[in-house]
Coordinates of C-alpha atoms in Angstrom, one line a residue:
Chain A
X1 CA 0.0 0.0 0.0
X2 CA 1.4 3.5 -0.7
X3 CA -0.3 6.7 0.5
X4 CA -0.4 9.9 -1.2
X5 CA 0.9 12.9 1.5
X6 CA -0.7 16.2 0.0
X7 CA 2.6 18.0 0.9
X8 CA 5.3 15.1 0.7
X9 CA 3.7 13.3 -2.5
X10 CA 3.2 9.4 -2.6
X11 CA 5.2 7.3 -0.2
X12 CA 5.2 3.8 1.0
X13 CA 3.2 3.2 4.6
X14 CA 6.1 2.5 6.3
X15 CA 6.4 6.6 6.9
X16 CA 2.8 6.7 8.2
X17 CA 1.3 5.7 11.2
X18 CA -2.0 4.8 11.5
X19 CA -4.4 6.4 13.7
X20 CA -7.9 4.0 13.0
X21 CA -11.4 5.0 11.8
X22 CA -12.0 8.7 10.9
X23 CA -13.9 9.3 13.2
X24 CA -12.2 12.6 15.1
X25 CA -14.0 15.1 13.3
X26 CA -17.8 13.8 14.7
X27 CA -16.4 13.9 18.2
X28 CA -19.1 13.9 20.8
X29 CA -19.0 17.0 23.9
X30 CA -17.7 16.1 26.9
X31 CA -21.4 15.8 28.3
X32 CA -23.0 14.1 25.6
X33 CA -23.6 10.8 27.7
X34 CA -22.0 7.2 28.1
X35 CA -24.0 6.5 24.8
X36 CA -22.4 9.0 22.7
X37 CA -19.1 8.0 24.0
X38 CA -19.2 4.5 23.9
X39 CA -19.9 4.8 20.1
X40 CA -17.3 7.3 19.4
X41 CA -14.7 5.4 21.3
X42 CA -15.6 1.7 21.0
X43 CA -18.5 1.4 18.2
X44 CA -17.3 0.9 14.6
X45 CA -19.0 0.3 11.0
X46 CA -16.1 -2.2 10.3
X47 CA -17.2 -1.5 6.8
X48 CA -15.8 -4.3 4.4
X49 CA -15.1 -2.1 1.3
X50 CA -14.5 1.4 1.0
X51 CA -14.0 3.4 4.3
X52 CA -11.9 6.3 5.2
X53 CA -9.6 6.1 7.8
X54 CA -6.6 8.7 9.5
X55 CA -2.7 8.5 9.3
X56 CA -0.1 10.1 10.1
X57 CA 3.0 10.8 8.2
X58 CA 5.5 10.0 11.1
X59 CA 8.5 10.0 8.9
X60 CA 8.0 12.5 6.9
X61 CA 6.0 15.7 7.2
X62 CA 3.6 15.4 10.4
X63 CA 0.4 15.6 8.4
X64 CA -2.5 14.0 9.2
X65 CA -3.9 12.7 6.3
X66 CA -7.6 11.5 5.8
X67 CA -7.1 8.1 3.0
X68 CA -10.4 6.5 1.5
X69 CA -9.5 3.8 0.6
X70 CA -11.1 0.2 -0.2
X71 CA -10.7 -3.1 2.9
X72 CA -11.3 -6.2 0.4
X73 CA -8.5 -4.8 -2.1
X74 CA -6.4 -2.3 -0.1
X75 CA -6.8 0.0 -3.1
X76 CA -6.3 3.5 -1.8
X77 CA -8.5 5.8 -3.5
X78 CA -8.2 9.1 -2.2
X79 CA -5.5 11.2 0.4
X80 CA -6.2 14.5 1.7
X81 CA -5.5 16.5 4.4
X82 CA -6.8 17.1 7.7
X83 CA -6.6 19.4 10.3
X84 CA -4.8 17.6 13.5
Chain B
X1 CA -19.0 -44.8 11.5
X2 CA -16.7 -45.0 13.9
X3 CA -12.4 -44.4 13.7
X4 CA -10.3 -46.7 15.3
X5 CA -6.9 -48.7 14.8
X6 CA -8.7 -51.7 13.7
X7 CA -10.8 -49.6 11.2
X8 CA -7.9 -48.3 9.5
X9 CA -6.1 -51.9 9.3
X10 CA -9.2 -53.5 7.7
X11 CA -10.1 -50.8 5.5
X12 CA -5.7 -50.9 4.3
X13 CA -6.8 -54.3 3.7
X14 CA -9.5 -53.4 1.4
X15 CA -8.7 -50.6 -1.1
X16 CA -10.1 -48.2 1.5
X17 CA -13.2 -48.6 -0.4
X18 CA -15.2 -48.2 2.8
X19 CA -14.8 -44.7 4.2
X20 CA -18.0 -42.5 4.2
X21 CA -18.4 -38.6 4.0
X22 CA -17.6 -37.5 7.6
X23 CA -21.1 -35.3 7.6
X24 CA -24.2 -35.2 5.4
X25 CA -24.9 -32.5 3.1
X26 CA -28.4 -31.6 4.1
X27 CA -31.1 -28.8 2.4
X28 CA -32.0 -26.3 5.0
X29 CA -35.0 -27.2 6.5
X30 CA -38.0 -24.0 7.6
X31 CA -37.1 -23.4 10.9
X32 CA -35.0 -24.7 13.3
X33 CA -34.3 -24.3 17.4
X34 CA -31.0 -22.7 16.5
X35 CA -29.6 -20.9 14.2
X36 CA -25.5 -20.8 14.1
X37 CA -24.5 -17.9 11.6
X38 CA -21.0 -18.7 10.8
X39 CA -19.3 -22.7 10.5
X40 CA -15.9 -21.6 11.6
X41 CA -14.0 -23.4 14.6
X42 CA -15.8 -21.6 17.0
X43 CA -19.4 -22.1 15.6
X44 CA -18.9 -25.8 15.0
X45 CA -18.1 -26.2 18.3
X46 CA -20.8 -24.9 19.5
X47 CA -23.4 -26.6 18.1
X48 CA -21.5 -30.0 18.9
X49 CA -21.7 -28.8 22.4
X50 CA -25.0 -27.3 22.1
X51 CA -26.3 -31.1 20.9
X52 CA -23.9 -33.1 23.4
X53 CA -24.1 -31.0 26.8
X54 CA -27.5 -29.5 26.4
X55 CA -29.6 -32.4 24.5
X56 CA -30.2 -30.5 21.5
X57 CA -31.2 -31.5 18.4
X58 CA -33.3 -28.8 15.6
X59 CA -29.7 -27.0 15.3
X60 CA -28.5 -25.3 11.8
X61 CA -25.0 -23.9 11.2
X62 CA -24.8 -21.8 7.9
X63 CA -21.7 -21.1 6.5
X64 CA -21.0 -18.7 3.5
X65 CA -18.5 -20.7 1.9
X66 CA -17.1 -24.1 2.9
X67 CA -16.9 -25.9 6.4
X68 CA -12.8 -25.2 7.7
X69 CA -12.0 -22.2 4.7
X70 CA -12.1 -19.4 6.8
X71 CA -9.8 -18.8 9.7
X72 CA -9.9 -22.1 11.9
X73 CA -7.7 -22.9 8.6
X74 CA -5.7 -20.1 8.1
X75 CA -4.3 -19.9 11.8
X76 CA -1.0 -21.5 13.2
X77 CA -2.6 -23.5 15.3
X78 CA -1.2 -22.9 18.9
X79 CA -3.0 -24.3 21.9
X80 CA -1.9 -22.4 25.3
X81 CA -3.1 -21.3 28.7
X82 CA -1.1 -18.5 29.9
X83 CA -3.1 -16.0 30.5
X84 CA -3.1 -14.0 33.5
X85 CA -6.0 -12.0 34.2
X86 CA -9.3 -13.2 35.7
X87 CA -11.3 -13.8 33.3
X88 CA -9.0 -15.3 31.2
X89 CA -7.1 -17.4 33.0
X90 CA -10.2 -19.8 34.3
X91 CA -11.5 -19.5 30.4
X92 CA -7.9 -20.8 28.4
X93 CA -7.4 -23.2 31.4
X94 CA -10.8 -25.0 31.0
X95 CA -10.1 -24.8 26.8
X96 CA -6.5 -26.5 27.4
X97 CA -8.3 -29.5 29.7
X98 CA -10.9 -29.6 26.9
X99 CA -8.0 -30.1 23.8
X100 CA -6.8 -32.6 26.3
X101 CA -9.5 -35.1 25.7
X102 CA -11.0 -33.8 22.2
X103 CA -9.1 -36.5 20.2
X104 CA -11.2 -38.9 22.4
X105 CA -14.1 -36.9 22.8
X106 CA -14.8 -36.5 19.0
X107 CA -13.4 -39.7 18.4
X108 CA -11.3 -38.0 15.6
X109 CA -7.4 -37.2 15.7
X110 CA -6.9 -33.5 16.1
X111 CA -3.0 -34.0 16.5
X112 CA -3.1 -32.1 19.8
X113 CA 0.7 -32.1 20.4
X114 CA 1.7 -30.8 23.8
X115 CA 5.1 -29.9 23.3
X116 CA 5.5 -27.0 25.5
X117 CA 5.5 -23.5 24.9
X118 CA 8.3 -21.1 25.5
X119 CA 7.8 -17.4 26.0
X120 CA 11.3 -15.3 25.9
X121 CA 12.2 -12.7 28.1
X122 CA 15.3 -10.0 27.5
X123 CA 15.5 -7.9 30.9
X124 CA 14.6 -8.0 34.1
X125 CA 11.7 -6.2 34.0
X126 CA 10.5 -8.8 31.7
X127 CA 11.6 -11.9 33.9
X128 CA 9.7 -10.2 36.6
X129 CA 6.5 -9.9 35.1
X130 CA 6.9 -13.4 33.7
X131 CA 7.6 -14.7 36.7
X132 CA 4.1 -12.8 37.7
X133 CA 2.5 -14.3 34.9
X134 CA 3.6 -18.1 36.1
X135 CA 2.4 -17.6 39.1
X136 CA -1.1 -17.1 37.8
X137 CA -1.2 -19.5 35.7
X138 CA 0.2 -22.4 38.7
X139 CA -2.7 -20.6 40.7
X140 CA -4.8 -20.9 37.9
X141 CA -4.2 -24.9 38.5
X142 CA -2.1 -24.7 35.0
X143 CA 1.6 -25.1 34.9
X144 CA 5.1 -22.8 34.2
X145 CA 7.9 -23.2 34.7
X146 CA 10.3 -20.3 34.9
X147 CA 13.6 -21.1 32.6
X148 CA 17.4 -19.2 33.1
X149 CA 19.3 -19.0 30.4
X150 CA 20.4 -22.4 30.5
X151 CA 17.2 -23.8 30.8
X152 CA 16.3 -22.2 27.8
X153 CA 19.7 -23.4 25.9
X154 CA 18.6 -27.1 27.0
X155 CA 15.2 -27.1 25.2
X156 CA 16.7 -24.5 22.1
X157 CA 20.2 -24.6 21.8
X158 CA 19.2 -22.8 18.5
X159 CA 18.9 -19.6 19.2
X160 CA 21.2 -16.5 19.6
X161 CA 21.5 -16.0 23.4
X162 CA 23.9 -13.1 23.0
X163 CA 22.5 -10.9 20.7
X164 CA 23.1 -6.7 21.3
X165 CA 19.7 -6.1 21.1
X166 CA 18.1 -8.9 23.0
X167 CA 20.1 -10.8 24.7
X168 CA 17.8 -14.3 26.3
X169 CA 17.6 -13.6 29.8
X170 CA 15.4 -16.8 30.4
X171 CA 12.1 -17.9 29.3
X172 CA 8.3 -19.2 30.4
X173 CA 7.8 -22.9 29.9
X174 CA 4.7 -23.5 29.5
X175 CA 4.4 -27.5 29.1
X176 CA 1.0 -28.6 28.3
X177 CA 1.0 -25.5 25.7
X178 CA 1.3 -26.6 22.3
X179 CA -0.1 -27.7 18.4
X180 CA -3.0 -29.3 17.0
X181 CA -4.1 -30.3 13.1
X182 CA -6.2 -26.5 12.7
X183 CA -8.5 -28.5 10.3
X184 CA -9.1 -31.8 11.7
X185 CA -10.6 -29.5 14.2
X186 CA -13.2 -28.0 12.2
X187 CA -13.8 -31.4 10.6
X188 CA -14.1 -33.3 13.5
X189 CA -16.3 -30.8 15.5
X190 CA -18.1 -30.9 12.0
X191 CA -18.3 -34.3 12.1
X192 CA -19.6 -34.6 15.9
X193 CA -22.2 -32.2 15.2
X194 CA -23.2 -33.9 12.1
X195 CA -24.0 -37.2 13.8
X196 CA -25.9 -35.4 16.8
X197 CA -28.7 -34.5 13.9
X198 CA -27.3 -31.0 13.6
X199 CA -27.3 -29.5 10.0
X200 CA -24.1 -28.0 8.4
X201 CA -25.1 -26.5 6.0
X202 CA -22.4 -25.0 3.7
X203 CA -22.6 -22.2 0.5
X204 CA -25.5 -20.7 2.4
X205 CA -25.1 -16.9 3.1
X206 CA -26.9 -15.1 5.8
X207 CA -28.5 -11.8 3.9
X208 CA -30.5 -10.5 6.3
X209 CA -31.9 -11.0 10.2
X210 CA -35.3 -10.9 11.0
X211 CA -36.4 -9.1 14.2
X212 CA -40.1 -8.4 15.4
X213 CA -41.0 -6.5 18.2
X214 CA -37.4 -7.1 19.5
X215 CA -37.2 -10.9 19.0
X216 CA -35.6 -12.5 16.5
X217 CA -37.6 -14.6 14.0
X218 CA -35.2 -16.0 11.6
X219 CA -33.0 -15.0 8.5
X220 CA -32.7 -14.5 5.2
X221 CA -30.0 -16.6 3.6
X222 CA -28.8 -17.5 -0.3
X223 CA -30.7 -20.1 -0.3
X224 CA -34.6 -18.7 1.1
X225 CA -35.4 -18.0 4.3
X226 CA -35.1 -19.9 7.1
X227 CA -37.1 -19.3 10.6
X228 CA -35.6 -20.0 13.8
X229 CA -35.8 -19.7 17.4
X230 CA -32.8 -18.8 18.2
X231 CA -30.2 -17.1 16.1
X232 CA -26.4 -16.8 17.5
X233 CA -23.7 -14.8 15.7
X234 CA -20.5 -16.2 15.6
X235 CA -18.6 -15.0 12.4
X236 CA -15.2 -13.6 13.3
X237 CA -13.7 -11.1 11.1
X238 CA -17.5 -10.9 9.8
X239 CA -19.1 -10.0 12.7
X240 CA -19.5 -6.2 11.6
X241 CA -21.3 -7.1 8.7
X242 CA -23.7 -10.0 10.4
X243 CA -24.3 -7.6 13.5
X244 CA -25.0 -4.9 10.8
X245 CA -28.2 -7.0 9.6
X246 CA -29.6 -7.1 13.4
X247 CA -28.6 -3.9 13.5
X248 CA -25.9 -3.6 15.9
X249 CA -22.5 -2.1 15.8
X250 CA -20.1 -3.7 17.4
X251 CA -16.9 -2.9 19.2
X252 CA -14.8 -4.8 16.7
X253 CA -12.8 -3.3 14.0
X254 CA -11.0 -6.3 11.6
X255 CA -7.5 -6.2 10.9
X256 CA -5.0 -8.3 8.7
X257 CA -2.7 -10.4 10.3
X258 CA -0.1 -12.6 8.5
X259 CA 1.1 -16.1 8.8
X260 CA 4.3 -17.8 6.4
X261 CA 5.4 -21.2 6.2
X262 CA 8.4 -22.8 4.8
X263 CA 9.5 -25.6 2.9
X264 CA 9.6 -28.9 4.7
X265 CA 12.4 -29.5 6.8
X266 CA 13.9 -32.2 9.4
X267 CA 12.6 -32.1 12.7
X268 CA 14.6 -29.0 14.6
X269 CA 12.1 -26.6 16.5
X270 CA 10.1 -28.9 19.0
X271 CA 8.5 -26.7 20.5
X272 CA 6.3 -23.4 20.1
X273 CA 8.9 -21.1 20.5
X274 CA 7.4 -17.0 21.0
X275 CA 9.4 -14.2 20.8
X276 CA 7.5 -11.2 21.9
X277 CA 10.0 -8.2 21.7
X278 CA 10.5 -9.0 18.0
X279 CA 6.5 -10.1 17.4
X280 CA 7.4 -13.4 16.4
X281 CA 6.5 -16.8 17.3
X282 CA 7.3 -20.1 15.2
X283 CA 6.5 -24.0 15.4
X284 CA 7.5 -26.9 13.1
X285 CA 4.1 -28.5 11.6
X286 CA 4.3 -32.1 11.8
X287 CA 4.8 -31.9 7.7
X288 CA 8.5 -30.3 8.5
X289 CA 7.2 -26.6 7.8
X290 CA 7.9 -24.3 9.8
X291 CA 4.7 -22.1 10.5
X292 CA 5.3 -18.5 11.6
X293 CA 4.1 -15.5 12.4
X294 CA 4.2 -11.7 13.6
X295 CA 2.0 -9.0 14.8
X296 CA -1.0 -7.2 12.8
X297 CA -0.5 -5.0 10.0
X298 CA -2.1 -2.3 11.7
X299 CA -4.6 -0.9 9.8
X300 CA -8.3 -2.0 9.3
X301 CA -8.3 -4.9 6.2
X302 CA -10.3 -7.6 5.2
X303 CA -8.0 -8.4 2.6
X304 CA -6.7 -12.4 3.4
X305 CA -3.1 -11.2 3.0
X306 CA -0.9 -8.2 4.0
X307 CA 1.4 -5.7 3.1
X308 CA 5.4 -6.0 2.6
X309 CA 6.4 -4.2 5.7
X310 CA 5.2 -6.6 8.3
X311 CA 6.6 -9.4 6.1
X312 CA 10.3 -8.1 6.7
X313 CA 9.8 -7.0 9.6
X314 CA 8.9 -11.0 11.1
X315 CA 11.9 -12.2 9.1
X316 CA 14.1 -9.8 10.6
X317 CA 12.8 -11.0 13.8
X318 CA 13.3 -14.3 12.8
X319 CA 16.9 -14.2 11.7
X320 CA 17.6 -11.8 15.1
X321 CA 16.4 -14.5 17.1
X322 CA 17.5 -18.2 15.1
X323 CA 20.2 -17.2 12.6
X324 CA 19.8 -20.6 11.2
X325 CA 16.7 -19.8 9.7
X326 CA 18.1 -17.8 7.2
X327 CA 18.8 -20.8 5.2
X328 CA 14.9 -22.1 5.1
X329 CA 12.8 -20.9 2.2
X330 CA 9.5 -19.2 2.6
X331 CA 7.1 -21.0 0.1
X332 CA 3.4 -19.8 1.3
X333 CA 2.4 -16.8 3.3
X334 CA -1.3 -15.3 4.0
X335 CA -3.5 -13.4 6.1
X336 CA -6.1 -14.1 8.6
X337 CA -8.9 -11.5 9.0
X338 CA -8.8 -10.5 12.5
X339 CA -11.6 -9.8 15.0
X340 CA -9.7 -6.9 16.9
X341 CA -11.9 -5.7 20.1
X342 CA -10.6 -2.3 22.5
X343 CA -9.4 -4.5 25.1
X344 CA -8.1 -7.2 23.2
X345 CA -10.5 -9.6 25.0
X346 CA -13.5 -11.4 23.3
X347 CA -17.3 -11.1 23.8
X348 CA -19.7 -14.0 24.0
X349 CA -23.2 -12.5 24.9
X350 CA -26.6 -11.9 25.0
X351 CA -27.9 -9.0 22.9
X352 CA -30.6 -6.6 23.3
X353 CA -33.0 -8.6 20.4
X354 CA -34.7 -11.5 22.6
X355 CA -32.9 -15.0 21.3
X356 CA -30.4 -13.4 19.1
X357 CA -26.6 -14.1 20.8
X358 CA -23.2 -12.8 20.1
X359 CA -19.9 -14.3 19.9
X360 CA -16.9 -12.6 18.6
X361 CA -13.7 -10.5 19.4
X362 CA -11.6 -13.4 19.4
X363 CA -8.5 -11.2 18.1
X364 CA -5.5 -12.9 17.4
X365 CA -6.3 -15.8 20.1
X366 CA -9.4 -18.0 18.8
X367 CA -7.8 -20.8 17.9
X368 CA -6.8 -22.2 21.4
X369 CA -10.2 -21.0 22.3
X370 CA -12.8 -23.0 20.0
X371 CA -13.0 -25.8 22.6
X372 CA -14.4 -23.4 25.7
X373 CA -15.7 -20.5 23.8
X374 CA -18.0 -23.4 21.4
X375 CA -18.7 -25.0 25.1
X376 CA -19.3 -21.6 27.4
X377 CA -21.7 -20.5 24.0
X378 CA -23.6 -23.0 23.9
X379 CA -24.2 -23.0 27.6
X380 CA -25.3 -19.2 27.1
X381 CA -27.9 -20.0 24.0
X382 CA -29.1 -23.7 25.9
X383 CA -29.8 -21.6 29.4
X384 CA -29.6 -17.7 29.0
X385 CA -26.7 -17.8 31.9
X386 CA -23.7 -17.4 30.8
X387 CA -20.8 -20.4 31.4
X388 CA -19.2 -20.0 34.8
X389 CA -15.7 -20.1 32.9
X390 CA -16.8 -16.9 30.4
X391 CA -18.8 -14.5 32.8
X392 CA -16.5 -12.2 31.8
X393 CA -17.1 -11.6 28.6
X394 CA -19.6 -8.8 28.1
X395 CA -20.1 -6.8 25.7
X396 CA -21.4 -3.6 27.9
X397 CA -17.6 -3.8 29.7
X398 CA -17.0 -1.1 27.0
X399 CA -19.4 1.4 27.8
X400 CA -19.6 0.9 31.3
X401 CA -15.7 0.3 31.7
X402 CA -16.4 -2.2 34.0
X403 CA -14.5 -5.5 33.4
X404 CA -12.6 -4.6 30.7
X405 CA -9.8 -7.5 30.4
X406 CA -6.7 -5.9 29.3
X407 CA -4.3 -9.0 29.2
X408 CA -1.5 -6.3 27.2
X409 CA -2.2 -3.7 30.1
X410 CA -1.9 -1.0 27.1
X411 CA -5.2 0.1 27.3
X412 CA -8.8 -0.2 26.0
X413 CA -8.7 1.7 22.5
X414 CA -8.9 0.6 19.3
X415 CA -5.6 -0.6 17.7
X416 CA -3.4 -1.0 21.0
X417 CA -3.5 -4.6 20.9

């Protein structure tokens, strides 16, 4: 699998790390209830096919990038950045 | 029919002419008691159990593809009871004492092969919490044995005691740890289950769960629907996508997780031999090859087969840790599709849909654990309770943070473990 960094350009996964699930940008507030924290934290679609997931580029630029990409194949089909 | 010594000799005698298909290959019927989504290891097992221990009989297990293709044979087929956590501990101990008598139980060879386990420690701190870890398990009625280095040099004069990096500092012996033929396991649970009435029924894909007014009624499968009593999921890697169609979401995210094998060799590893600073553990099959593996790929797949990285990086463990290896040749590698949970610690449970049961999160450990998990299962869908040996496995430890079972102690978030 290689990854496409919007700033370094596309480099094997050894220089990213990965983070899990994109799920950081729908995070609950801090009193949204057990629920909404339990589904953030622990609940996952586990989607077999295309899901977007975060990395970081640990050995290159410190970017997170957000990669949609496909579980069956490990085709990546789409890098770009997010905010940290 | 049933295997013995004398059966093989006469059958020698005549062509082998004689042998039978181990299990029938029946049509689904309507309905049925119980409905077993998934005929891997662990779902095999428990409908054997569920027909032996509990008496019944109206039991379906429906299987996507083909009975032993999905992970009970793609693992490397390590049997062990080390664990050290409640929980745990009284869970892998009762499995071990089950793989003990399965040979003679199914009345099928499963090649359970105790030939001791040895986990490798590098510093002090490690010895310590090894030694921690033996203690539970001798409490746990199990047994270890703490090796020096020379202990270690007796059983695997092999390795490289003196390497900069990490040097052997001793190991944990864990006898009664050890191998057994992954697929004669599904086959002869298979087989068990088959001749207690139960029906395997194979190339039949579960589409869809039917649930009214919070009980479960059935499912839809590949071949029609089917109605049913009872419905227990126990698909693995596939749980997501079965718990989608009651609609659950569960606290499982499946991950890749590689296995290699070489070419057949003489015997010269004898026992299962884990090296956890470097991710690697290895065992010779009874074929000569020597089955290995490392640690996950680390990133969410359902691909059966992984990624370059993590392929060096286990042979770089391997030639860190038994320089002799380097002259073996790799001829097979694959991947396993791995159940990953936040604590690293499965879940077999009751759900919130009246009669519909889960069973999953078995990580990178389910292999050992088809004997109690299929037995502690069936014991939950036969009388609600769950087994006295697997009251820790809930599936609200997560949300309530109560119970989690944290065997890695590196926390209970997703990808940690």
């Amino acid at each position: 699998m290689r990854i496409t960094c919007p700033y370094c350009g596309t480099r094997d996964i050894r220089e990213f790390a990965y983070r899990g699930a994109a799920i950081d940008a729908n995070r609950p507030a801090p009193d949204a209830g057990a629920a909404a924290w339990d589904d953030f934290v622990h609940l996952r679609d586990n989607p077999a096919g295309e899901t977007q997931d975060l990395w970081y580029h640990e050995g290159g630029c410190s970017a997170w990038v957000m990669v949609t990409r496909n579980t069956v194949t490990h085709e990546v089909l789409e890098c770009r950045a997010v905010k940290p | 029919m049933r295997f013995s010594a004398l059966k093989v000799f006469t059958q020698g005698l005549s062509g082998n002419k004689g042998w039978t298909p181990h299990w029938r290959d029946p049509e689904p019927k309507a309905e049925y008691d119980i409905i077993l989504i998934g005929g891997g290891g662990h779902g095999l097992a428990t409908a054997y159990y569920l027909a032996k221990n509990h008496g019944m009989k109206n039991i379906a297990v429906l299987e996507k593809g083909y009975i032993g293709g999905g992970n009970v044979g793609r693992n490397t087929t390590i049997v062990r009871a080390n664990y050290f956590l409640p929980g745990n501990s009284e869970f892998y101990s009762h499995s071990l004492k089950l793989w003990e008598g399965l040979s003679s139980d199914l009345n099928y060879n499963v090649m359970f092969s105790q030939r001791g386990l040895i986990n490798l420690f590098h510093s002090d701190g490690q010895r310590d919490a090894f030694a921690r870890r033996g203690n539970a398990m001798v409490n746990q009625g199990d047994d270890a044995v703490l090796l020096d280095p020379d202990g270690v040099r007796k059983h695997l004069p092999y390795l490289d005691f003196d390497n900069g990096r990490f040097p052997i500092f001793g190991g944990l012996y864990h006898p009664r740890g050890g191998t057994a033929r992954h697929d004669a396991v599904a086959w002869g649970y298979a087989r068990g289950a088959d001749q207690r009435g139960v029906d395997l029924i194979q190339n039949c894909e579960v589409t869809g769960i039917d649930i009214e007014n919070g009980a479960v009624r059935g499912v839809q499968t590949s071949r029609g629907p089917i109605r049913a009593k009872k419905v227990a999921m126990v698909a693995a890697g596939r749980s997501g996508q079965v718990a989608a169609m009651a609609g659950m979401r569960l606290p499982v995210e499946s991950h890749v997780l590689q296995a290699f094998v070489t070419e057949g060799l003489k015997p010269c590893i004898d026992h299962v031999v884990s090296f956890g600073m470097g991710h690697f553990y290895i065992s010779q099959s009874d074929k000569g090859g020597l089955v290995f593996g490392g640690d996950l790929d680390f990133y969410a797949s359902y691909g059966q087969r992984g990624n370059l990285p993590m392929k060096e990086h286990v042979m770089e463990a391997a030639m860190t840790l038994m320089p002799m290896i380097g002259k073996a040749r790799v001829v097979r590698s694959w991947g396993g599709i791995m159940d990953m949970t936040p604590d690293g610690s499965p879940v077999i449970d009751t759900t919130d849909t009246d009669g519909l049961f889960v069973n999953c999160g078995w990580c990178y450990g389910g292999f050992k654990a088809v004997p109690a998990s299929g037995y502690a299962y069936a014991h939950l869908i036969a009388t609600g309770q769950p087994h006295e040996t697997a009251t820790g496995f809930r599936l609200d430890r997560f949300r309530t943070g109560v119970g989690l079972i944290d065997e890695e102690g590196t926390g209970s978030q997703h990808n940690l473990h």
